[in-house]
Tab-separated table of C-alpha atoms (C1' of nucleotides) in Angstrom:
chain	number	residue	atom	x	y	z
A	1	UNK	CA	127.900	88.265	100.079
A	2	UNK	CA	126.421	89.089	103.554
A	3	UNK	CA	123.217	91.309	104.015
A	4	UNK	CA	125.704	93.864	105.519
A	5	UNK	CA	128.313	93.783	102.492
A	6	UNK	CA	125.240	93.990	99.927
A	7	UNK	CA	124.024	97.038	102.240
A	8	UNK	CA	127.085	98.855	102.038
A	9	UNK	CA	128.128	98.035	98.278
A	10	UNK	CA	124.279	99.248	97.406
A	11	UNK	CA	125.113	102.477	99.524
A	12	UNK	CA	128.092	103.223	97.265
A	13	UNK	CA	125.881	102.191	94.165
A	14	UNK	CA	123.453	104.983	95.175
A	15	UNK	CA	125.994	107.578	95.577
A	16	UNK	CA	127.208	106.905	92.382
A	17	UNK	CA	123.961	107.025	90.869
A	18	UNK	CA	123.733	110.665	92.918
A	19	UNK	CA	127.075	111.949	91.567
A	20	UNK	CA	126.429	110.710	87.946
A	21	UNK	CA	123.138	112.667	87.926
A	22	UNK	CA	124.313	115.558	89.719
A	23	UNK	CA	122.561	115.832	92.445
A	24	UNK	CA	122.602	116.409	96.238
A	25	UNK	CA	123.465	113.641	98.644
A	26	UNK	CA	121.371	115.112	101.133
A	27	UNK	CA	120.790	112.999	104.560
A	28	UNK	CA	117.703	112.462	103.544
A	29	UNK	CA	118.379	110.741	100.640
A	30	UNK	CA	120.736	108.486	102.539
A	31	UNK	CA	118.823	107.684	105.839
A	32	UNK	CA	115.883	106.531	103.312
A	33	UNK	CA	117.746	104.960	101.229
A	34	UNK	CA	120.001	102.937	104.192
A	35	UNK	CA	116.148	102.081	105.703
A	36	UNK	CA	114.635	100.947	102.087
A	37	UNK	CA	117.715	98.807	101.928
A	38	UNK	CA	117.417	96.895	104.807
A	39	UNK	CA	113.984	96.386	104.566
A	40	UNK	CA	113.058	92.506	104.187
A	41	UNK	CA	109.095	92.251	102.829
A	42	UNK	CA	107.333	94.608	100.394
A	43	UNK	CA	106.621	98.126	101.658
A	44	UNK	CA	104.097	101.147	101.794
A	45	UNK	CA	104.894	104.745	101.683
A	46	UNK	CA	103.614	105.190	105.027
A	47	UNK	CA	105.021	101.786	106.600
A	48	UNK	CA	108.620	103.715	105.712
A	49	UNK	CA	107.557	106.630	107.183
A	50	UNK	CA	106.391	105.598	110.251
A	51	UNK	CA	109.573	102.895	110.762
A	52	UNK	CA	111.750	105.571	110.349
A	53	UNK	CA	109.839	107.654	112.435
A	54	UNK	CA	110.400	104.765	115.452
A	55	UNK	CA	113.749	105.155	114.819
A	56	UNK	CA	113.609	109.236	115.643
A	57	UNK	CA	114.131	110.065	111.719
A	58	UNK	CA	111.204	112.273	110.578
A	59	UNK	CA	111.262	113.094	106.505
A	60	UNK	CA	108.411	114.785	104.847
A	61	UNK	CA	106.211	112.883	102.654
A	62	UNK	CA	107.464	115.000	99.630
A	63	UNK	CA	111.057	113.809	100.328
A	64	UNK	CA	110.094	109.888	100.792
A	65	UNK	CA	108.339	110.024	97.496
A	66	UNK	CA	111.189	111.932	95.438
A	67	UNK	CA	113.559	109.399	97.195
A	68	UNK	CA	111.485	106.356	96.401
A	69	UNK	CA	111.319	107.403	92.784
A	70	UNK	CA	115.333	108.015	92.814
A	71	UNK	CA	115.715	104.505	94.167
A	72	UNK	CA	113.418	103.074	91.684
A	73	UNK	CA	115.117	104.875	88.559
A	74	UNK	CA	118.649	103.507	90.062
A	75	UNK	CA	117.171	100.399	90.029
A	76	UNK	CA	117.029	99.050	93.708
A	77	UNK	CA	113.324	99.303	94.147
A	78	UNK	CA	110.308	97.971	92.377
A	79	UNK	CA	107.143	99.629	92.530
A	80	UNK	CA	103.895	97.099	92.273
A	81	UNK	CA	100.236	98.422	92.515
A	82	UNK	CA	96.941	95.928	93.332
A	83	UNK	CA	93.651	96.586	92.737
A	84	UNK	CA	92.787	99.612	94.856
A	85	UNK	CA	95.269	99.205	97.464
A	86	UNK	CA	98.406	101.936	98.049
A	87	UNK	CA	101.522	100.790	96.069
A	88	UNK	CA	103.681	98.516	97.173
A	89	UNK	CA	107.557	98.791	96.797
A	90	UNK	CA	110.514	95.897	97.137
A	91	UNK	CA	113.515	96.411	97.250
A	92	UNK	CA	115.473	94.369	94.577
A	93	UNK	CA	119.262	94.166	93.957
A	94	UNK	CA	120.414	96.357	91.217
A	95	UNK	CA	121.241	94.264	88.059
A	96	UNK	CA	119.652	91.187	89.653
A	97	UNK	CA	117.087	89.200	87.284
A	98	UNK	CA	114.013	88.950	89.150
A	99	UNK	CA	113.918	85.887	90.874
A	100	UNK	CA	110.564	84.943	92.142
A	101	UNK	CA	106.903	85.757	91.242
A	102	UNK	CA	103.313	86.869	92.748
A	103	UNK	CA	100.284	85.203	93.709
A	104	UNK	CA	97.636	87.247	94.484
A	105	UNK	CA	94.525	86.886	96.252
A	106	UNK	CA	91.350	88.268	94.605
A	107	UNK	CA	89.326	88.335	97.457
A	108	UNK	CA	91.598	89.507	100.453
A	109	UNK	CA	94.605	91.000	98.742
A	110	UNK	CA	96.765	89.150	100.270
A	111	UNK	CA	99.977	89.002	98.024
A	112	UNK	CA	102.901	85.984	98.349
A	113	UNK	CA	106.046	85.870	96.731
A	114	UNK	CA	107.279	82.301	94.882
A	115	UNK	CA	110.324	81.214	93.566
A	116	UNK	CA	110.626	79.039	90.195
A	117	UNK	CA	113.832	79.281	88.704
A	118	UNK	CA	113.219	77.697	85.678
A	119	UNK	CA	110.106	79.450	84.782
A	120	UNK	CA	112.013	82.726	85.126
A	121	UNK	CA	114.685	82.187	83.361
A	122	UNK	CA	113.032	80.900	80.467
A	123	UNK	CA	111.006	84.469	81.032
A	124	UNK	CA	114.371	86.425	81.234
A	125	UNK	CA	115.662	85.337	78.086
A	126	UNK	CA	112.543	86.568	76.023
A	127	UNK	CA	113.529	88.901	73.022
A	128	UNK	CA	111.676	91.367	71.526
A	129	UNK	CA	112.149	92.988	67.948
A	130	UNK	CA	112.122	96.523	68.989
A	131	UNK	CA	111.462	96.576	72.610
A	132	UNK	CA	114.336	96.721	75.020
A	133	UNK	CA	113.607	94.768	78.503
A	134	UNK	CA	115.062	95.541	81.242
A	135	UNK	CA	112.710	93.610	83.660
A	136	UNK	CA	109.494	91.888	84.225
A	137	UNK	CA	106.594	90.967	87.158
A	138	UNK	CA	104.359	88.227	87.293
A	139	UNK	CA	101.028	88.279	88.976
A	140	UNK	CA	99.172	85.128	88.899
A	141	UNK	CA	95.813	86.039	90.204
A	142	UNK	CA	93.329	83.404	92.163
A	143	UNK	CA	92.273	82.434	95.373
A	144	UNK	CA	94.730	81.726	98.621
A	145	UNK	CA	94.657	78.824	100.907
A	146	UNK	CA	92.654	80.945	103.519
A	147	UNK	CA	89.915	82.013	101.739
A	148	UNK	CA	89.297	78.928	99.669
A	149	UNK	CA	88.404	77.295	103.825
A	150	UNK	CA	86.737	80.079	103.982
A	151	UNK	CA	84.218	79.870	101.071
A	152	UNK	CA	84.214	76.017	101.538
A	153	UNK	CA	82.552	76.690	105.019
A	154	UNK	CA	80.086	79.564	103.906
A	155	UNK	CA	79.088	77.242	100.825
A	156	UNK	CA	78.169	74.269	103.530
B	1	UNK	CA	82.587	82.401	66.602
B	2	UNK	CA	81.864	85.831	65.237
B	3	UNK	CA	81.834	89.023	67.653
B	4	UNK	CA	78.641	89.475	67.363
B	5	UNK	CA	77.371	85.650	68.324
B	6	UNK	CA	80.132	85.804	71.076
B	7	UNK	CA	78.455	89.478	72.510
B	8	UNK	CA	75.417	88.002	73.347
B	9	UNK	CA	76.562	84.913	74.582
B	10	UNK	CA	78.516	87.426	76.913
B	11	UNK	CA	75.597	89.266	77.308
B	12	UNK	CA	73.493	85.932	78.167
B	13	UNK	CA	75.948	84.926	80.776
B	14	UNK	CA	75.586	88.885	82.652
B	15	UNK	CA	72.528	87.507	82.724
B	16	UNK	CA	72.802	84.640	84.254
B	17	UNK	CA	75.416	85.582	87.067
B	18	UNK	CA	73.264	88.666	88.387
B	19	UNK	CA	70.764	85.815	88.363
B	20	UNK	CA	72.967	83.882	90.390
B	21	UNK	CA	73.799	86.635	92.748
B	22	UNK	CA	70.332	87.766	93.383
B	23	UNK	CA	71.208	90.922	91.544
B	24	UNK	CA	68.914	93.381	89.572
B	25	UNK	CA	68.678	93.654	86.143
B	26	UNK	CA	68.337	97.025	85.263
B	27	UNK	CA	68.547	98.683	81.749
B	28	UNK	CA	72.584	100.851	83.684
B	29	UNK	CA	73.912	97.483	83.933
B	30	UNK	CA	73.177	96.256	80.868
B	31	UNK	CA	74.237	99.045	78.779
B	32	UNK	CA	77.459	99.207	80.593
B	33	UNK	CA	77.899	96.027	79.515
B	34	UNK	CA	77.100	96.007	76.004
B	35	UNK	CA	79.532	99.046	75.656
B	36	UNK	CA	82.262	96.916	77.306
B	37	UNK	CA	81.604	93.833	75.729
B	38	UNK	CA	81.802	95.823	72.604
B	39	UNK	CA	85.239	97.405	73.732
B	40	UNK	CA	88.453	96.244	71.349
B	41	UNK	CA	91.176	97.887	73.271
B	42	UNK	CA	92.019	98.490	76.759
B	43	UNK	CA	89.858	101.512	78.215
B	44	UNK	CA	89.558	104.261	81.328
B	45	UNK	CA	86.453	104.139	83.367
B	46	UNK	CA	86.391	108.154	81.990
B	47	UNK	CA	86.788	107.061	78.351
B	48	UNK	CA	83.995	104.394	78.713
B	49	UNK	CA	81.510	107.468	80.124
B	50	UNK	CA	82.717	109.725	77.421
B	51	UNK	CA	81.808	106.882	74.571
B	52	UNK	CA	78.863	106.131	76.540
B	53	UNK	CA	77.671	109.942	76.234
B	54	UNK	CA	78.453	109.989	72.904
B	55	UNK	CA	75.815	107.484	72.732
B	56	UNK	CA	73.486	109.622	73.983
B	57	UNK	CA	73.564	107.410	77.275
B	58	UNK	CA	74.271	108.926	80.816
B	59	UNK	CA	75.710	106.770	83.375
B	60	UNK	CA	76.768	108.147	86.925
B	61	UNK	CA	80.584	107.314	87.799
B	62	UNK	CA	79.451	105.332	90.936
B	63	UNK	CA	77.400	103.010	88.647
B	64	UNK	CA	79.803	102.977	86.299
B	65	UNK	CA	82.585	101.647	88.958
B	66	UNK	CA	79.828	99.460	90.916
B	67	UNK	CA	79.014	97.618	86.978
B	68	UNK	CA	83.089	97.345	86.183
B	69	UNK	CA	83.642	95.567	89.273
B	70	UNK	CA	80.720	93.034	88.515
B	71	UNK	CA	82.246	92.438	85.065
B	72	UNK	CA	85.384	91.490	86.842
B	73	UNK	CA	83.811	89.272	88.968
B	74	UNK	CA	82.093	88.074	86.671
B	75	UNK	CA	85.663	87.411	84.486
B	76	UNK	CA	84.331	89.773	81.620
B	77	UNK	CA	86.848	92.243	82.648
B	78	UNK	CA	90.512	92.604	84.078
B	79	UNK	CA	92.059	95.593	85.637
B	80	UNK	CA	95.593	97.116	85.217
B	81	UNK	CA	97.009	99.814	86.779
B	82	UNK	CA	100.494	101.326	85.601
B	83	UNK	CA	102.301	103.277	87.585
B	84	UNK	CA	100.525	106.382	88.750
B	85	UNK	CA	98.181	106.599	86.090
B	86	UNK	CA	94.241	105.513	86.394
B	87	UNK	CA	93.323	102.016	85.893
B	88	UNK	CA	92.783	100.318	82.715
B	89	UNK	CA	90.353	97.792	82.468
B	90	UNK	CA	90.514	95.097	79.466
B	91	UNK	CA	87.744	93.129	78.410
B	92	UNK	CA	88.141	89.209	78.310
B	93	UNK	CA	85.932	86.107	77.522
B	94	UNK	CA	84.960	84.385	80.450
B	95	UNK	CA	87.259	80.871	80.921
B	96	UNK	CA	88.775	82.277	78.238
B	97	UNK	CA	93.083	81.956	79.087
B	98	UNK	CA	94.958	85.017	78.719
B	99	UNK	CA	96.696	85.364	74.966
B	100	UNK	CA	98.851	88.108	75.309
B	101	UNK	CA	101.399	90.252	77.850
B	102	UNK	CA	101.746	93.089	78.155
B	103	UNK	CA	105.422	95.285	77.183
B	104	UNK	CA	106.013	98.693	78.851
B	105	UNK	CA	107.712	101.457	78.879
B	106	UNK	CA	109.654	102.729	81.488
B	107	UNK	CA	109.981	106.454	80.182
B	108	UNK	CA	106.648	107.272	78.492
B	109	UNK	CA	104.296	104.695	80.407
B	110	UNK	CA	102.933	103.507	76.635
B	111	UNK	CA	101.713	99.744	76.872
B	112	UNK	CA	101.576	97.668	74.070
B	113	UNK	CA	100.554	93.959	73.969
B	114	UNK	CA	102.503	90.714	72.539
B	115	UNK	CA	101.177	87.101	72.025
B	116	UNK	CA	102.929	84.813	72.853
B	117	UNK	CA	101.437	81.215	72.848
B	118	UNK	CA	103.948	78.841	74.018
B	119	UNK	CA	104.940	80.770	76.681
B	120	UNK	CA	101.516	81.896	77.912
B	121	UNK	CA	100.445	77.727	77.508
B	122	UNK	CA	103.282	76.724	80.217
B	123	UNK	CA	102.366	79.901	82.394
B	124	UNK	CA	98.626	78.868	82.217
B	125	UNK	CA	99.777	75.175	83.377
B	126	UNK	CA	101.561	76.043	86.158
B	127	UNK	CA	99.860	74.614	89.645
B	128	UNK	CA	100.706	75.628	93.186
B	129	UNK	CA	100.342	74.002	96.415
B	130	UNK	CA	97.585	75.656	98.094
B	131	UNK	CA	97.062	78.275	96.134
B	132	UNK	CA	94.022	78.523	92.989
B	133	UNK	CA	95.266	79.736	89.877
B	134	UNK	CA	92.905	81.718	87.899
B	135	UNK	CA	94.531	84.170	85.712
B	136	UNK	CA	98.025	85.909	85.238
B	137	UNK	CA	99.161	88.880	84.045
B	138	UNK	CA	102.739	89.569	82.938
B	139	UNK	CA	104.554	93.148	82.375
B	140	UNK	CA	107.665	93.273	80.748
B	141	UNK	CA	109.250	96.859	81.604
B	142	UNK	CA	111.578	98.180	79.517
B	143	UNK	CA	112.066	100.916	76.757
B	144	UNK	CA	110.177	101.785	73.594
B	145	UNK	CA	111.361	101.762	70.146
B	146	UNK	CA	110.468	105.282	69.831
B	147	UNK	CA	112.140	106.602	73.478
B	148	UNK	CA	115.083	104.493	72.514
B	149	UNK	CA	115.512	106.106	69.368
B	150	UNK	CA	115.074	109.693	71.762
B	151	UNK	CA	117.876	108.619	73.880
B	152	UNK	CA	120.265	107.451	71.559
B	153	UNK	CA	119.692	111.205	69.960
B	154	UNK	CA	119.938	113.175	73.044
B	155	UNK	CA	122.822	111.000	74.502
B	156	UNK	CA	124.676	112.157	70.596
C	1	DC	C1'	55.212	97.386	98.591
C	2	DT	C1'	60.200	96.680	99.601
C	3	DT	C1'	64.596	97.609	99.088
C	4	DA	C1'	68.399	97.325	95.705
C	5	DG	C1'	70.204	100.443	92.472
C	6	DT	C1'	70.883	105.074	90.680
C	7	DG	C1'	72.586	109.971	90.339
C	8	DC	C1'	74.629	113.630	92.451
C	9	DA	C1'	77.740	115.891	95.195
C	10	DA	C1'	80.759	115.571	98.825
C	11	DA	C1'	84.267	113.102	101.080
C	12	DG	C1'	88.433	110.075	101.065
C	13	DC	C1'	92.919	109.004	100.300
C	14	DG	C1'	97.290	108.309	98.117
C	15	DT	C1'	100.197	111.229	95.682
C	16	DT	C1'	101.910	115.598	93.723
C	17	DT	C1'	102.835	120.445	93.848
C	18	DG	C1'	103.828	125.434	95.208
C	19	DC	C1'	106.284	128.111	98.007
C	20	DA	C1'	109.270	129.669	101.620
C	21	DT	C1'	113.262	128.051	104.007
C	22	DG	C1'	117.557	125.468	104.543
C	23	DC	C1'	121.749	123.507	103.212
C	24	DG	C1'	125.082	120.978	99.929
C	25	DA	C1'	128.478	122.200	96.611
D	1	DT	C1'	126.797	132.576	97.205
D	2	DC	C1'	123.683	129.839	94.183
D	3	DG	C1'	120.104	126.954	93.404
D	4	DC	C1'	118.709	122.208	94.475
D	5	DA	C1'	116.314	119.782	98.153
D	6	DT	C1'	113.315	119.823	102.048
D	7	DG	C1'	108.997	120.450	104.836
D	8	DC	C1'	104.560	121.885	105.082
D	9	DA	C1'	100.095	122.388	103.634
D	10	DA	C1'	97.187	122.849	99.995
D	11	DA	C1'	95.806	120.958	95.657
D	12	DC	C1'	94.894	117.065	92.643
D	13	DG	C1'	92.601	113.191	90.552
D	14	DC	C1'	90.726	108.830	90.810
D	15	DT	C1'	87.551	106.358	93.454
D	16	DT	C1'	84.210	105.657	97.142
D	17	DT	C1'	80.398	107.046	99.953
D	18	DG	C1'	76.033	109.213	101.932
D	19	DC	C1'	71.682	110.399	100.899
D	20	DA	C1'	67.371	111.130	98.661
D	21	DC	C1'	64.955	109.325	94.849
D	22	DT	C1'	63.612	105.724	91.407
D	23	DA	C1'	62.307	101.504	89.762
D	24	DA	C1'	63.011	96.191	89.681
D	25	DG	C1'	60.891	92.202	91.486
DNA sequence: CTTAGTGCAAAGCGTTTGCATGCGA
DNA sequence: TCGCATGCAAACGCTTTGCACTAAG
């Protein structure tokens, strides 16, 4: 499927989702939603905000966050939160098994997606007695490339 | 090892890295510590103060965040954060590798942890290219036993 | 004696909320 | 028309910070 097929068959998604919860498919909802689909990387609140704004769409703060949540509870957004930072959301495919994992930096924050199929499948098919899954996230937590020079050199 | 032995070995190896960090040892830090190093289940930086008080011991909030973020460094502690509520902080052995995940829910934000030691063994061998490994932490969202059963009733 | 560490209160900052207005159904 | 959704600004709650004071080394 192309990035512009997925786009548009994740539009339709979303207005199903709208219609089977009743509610309003406002502009709003659908020039956020259009700009959380195309987005490529992870995402702040305010990185939305101010890329729509570029593109001469201004929505309150109120509306991104009620729209975000939407998004999340139709399942084409994941929310992640580190350390003290603002969260982070990606946008995911609805239905789609997660299909890489984290590594994040403990001493610059720095976060980095990798892929390992195996390793998450062999996560995916994990069964609990009562406990329905629906998805998962993996952080592995440690030091990047950068600042591992970087203490090398400060440690002689 | 029996809690006790293993508390003051924690407690001797506080010691040691605000030794190694030039740090002061004053009688805050080390009751902060003792409380934590004490702590069985996952705990709010508000919940420690309240136990704390209950001890008849008064800690301000900034030394209470400035001491939790020396325990982490110092691997005592990890931090969580779920969604939009405050962080958790869980108290670890130093080296020691993570035993457990954590499962939770989507619709009441309840956590609850699962071992799981043949999984967490290949997790904890994984190696990446130029990135150092220290810890992980894996969350499994999903639903409940108990909001399942609430759905299933509400949905007839 | 020096200065890191503490307590307190105020500030910060991401996020949520209340309320008046606007607009989808 | 009816009431959900929006925008705005104020409120919120966790966390950090500035400052004067205390005490570790």
């Amino acid at each position: 499927m192309t990035d512009q097929k997925q786009k548009n068959s994740s539009r339709e998604a979303f207005t199903q989702f709208l219609i089977e919860r009743g509610l309003r498919k406002t502009p709003e909802r659908f020039a956020i939603a259009d700009k959380v689909l195309g987005m490529k990387d992870h995402f702040y609140v305010e990185s939305l905000r101010e890329s729509m704004e570029r593109d001469g769409y201004r929505v309150s703060r109120a509306t991104l966050y009620n729209t975000i949540q939407l998004l999340i509870e139709a399942g084409f957004v994941r929310r992640h939160q580190f350390d003290g930072q603002p969260a982070q959301y990606e946008r995911v495919s609805p239905k789609e098994v997660t299909n890489h994992h984290h590594l994040v930096c403990r001493k610059c924050g720095k976060v980095k997606e990798v892929k390992d199929a195996e390793l998450i499948k062999a996560l995916s098919l994990k069964r609990y007695r009562t406990f329905q899954p629906e998805f998962f996230t993996l952080y592995v937590y440690g030091t990047c490339s950068t600042c591992q020079r970087k203490l090398k050199k400060s440690n002689g």
